[in-house]
PDB file of C-alpha atoms in Angstrom:
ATOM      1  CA  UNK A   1       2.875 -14.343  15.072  1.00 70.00           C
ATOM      2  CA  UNK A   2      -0.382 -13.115  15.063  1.00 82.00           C
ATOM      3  CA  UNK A   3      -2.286 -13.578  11.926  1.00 86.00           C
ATOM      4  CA  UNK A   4      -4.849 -10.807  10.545  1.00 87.00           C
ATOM      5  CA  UNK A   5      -7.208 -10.367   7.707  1.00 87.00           C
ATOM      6  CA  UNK A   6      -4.141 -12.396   5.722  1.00 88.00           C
ATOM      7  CA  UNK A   7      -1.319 -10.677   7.485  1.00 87.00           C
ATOM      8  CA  UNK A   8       1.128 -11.771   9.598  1.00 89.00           C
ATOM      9  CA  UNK A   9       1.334  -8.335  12.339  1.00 90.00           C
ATOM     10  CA  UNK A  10       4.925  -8.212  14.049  1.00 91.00           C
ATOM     11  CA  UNK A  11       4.203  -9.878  17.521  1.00 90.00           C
ATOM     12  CA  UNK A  12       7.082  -7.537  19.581  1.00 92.00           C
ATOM     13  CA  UNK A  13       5.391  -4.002  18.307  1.00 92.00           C
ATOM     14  CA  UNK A  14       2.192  -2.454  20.368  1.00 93.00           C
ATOM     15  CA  UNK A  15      -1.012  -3.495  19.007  1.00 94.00           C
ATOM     16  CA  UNK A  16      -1.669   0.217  17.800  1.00 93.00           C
ATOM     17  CA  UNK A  17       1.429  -0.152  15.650  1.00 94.00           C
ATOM     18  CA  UNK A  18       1.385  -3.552  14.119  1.00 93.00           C
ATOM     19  CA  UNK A  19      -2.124  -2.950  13.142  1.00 93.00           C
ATOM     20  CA  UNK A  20      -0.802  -0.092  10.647  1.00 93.00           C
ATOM     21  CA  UNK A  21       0.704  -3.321   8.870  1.00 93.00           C
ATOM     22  CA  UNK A  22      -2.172  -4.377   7.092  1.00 93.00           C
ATOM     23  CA  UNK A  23      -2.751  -2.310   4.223  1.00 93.00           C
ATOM     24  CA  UNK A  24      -6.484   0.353   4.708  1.00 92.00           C
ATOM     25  CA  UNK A  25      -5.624   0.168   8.600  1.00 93.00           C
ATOM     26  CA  UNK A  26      -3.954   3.566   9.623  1.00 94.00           C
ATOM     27  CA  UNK A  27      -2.891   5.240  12.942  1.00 94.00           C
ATOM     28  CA  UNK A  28      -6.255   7.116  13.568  1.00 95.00           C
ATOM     29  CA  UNK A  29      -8.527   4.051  12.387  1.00 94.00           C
ATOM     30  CA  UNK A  30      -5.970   1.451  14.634  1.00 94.00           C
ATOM     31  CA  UNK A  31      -6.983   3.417  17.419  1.00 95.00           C
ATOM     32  CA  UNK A  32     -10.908   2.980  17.147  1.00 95.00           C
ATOM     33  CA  UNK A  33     -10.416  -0.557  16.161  1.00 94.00           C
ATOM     34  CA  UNK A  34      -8.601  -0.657  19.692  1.00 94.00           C
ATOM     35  CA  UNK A  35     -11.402   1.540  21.537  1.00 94.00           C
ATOM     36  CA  UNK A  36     -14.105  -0.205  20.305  1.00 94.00           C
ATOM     37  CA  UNK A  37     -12.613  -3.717  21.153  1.00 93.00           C
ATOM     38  CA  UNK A  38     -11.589  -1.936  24.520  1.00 94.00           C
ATOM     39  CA  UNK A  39      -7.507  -3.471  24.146  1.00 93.00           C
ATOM     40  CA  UNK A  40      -5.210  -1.058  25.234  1.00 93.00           C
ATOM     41  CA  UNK A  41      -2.982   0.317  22.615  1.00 92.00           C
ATOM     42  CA  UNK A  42      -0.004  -0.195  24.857  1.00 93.00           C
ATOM     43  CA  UNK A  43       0.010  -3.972  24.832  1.00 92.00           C
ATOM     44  CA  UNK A  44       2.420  -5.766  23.008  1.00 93.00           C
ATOM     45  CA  UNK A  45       0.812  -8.544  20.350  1.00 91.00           C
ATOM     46  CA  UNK A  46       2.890 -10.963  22.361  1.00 91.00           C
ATOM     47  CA  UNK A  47       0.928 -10.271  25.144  1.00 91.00           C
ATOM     48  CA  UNK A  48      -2.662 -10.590  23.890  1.00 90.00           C
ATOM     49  CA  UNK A  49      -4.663 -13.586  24.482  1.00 91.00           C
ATOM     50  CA  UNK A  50      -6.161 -15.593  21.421  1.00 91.00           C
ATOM     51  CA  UNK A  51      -9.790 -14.253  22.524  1.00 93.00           C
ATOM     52  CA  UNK A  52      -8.897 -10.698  22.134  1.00 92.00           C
ATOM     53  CA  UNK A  53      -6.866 -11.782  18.954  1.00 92.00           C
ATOM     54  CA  UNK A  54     -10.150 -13.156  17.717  1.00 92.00           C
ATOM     55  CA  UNK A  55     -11.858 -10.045  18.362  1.00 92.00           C
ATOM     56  CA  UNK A  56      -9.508  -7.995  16.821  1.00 92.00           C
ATOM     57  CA  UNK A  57      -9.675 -10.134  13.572  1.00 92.00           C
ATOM     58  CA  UNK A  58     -13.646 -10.048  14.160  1.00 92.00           C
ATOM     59  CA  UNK A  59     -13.968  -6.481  14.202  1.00 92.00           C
ATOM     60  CA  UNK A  60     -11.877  -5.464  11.414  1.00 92.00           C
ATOM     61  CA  UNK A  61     -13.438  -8.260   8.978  1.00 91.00           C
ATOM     62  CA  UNK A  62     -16.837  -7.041   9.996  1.00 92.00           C
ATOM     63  CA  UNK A  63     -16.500  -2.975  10.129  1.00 92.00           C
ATOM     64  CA  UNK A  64     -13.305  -2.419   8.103  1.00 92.00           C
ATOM     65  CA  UNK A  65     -11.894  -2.525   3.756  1.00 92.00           C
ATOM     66  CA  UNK A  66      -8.676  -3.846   3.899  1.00 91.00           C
ATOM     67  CA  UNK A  67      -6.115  -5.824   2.424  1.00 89.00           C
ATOM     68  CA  UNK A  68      -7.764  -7.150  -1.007  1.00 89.00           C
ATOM     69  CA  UNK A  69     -10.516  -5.184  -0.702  1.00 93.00           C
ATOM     70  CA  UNK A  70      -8.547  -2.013  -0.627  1.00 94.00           C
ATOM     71  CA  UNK A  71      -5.858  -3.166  -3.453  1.00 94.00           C
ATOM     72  CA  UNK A  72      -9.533  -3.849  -6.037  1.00 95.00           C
ATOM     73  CA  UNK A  73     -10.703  -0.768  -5.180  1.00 96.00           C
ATOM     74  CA  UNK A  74      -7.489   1.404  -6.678  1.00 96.00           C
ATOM     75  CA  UNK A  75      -7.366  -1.010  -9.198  1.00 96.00           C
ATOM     76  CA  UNK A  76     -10.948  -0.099 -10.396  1.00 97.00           C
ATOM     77  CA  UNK A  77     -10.286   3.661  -9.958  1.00 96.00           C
ATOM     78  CA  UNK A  78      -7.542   3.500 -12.134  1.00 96.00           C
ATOM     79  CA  UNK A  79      -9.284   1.446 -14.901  1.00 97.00           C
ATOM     80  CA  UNK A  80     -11.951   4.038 -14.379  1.00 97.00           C
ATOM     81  CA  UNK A  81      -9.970   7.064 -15.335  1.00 96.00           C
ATOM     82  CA  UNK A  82      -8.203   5.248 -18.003  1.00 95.00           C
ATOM     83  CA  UNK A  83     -11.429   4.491 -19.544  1.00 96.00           C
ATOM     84  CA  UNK A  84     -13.332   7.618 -19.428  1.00 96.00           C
ATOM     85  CA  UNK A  85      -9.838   9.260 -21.080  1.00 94.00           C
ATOM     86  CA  UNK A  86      -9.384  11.251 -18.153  1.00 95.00           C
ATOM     87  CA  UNK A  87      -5.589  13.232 -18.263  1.00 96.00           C
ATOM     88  CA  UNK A  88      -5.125  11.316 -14.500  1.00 95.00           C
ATOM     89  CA  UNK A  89      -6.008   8.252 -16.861  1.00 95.00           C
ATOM     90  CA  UNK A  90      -4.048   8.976 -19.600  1.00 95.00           C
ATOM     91  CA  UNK A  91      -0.623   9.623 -17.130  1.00 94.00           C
ATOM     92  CA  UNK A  92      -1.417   5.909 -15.505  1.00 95.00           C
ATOM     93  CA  UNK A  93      -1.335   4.777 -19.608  1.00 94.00           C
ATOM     94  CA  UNK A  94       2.009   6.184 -20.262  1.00 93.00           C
ATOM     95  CA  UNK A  95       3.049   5.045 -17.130  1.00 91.00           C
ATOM     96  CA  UNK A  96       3.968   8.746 -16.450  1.00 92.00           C
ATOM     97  CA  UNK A  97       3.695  10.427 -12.770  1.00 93.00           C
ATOM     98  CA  UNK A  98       0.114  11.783 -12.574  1.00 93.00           C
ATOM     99  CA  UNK A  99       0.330  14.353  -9.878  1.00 93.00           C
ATOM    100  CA  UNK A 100       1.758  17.103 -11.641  1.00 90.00           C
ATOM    101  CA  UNK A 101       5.352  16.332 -10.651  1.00 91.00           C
ATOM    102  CA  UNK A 102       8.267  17.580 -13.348  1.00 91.00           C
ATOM    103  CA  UNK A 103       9.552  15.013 -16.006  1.00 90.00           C
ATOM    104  CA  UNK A 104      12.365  17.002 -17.895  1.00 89.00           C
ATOM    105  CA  UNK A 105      14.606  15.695 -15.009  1.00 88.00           C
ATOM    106  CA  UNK A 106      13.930  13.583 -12.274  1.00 89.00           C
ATOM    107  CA  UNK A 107      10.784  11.002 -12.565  1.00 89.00           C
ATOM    108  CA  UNK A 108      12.983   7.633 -12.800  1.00 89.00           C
ATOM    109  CA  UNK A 109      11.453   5.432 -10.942  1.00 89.00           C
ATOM    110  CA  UNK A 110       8.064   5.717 -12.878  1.00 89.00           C
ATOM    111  CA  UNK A 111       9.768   6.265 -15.850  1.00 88.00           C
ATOM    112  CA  UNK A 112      12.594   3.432 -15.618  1.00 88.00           C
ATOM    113  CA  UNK A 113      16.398   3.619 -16.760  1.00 90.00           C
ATOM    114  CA  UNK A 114      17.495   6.102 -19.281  1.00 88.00           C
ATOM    115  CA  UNK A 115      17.732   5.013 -22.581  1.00 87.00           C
ATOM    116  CA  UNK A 116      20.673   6.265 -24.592  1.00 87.00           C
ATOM    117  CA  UNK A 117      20.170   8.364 -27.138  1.00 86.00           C
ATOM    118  CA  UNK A 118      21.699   7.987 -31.042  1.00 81.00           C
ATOM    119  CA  UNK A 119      23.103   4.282 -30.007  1.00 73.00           C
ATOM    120  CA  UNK A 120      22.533   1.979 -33.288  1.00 73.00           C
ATOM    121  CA  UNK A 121      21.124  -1.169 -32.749  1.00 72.00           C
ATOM    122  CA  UNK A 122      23.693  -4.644 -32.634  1.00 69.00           C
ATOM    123  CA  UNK A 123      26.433  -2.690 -33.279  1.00 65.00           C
ATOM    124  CA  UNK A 124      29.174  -3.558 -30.602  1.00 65.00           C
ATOM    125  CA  UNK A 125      29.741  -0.536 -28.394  1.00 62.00           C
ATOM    126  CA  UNK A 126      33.573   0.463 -27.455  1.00 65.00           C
ATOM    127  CA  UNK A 127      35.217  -1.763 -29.909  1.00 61.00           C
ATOM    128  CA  UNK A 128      37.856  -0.715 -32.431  1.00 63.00           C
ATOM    129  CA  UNK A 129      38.642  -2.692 -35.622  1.00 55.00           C
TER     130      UNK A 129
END
């Protein structure tokens, strides 16, 4: 398995496609990562030899924000808006969907499991007597 900027990339996939594994690498940008390195998109990563493995690796540490990088930079632009009390800000504090999708219904998985309404706390539910 070939090992880039910290992720292991699938070695029986084309090189165009297990590059889309590592998070900031895309279709489009795999595909000038491959032109400028001049490996042809085709190839399986079993196929490729350690020096065009190396230049792979070379060219996206160099040229390319990915992985860590990428994951700091959301992480920032969310603190951002939460600080400057943006409503996109505000929606990531209430842990609310922030792009204007519906809440009355839908919205679980951001939301989490329903909570039932008018239960009293520590009394047993469904027992008589």
């Amino acid at each position: 398995m070939a090992r880039i900027a910290g992720v292991d990339i699938p070695r029986d996939k084309k090189v165009k496609i297990a590059l889309t594994y590592i998070l900031g690498i895309g279709n489009t940008t795999a595909l000038r990562i491959l032109k400028e390195t001049r490996i042809d998109p085709e190839a399986r990563v079993k196929d490729l030899s350690d020096e065009m493995i190396t230049k792979l690796r070379r060219e996206i540490e160099t040229k390319y924000k990915v992985e860590g990088e990428v994951r700091r930079d959301v992480q920032n632009n969310i603190k951002r808006l939460i600080e400057i009390g943006s409503y996109r800000g505000l929606r990531h504090r209430l842990n609310l969907p922030v792009r204007g999708q519906r809440t009355h219904t839908n919205a679980r998985t951001k939301k989490g499991r329903r909570r039932p309404v008018g239960l009293k706390k520590g009394k047993p539910v469904g027992k008589k007597g």
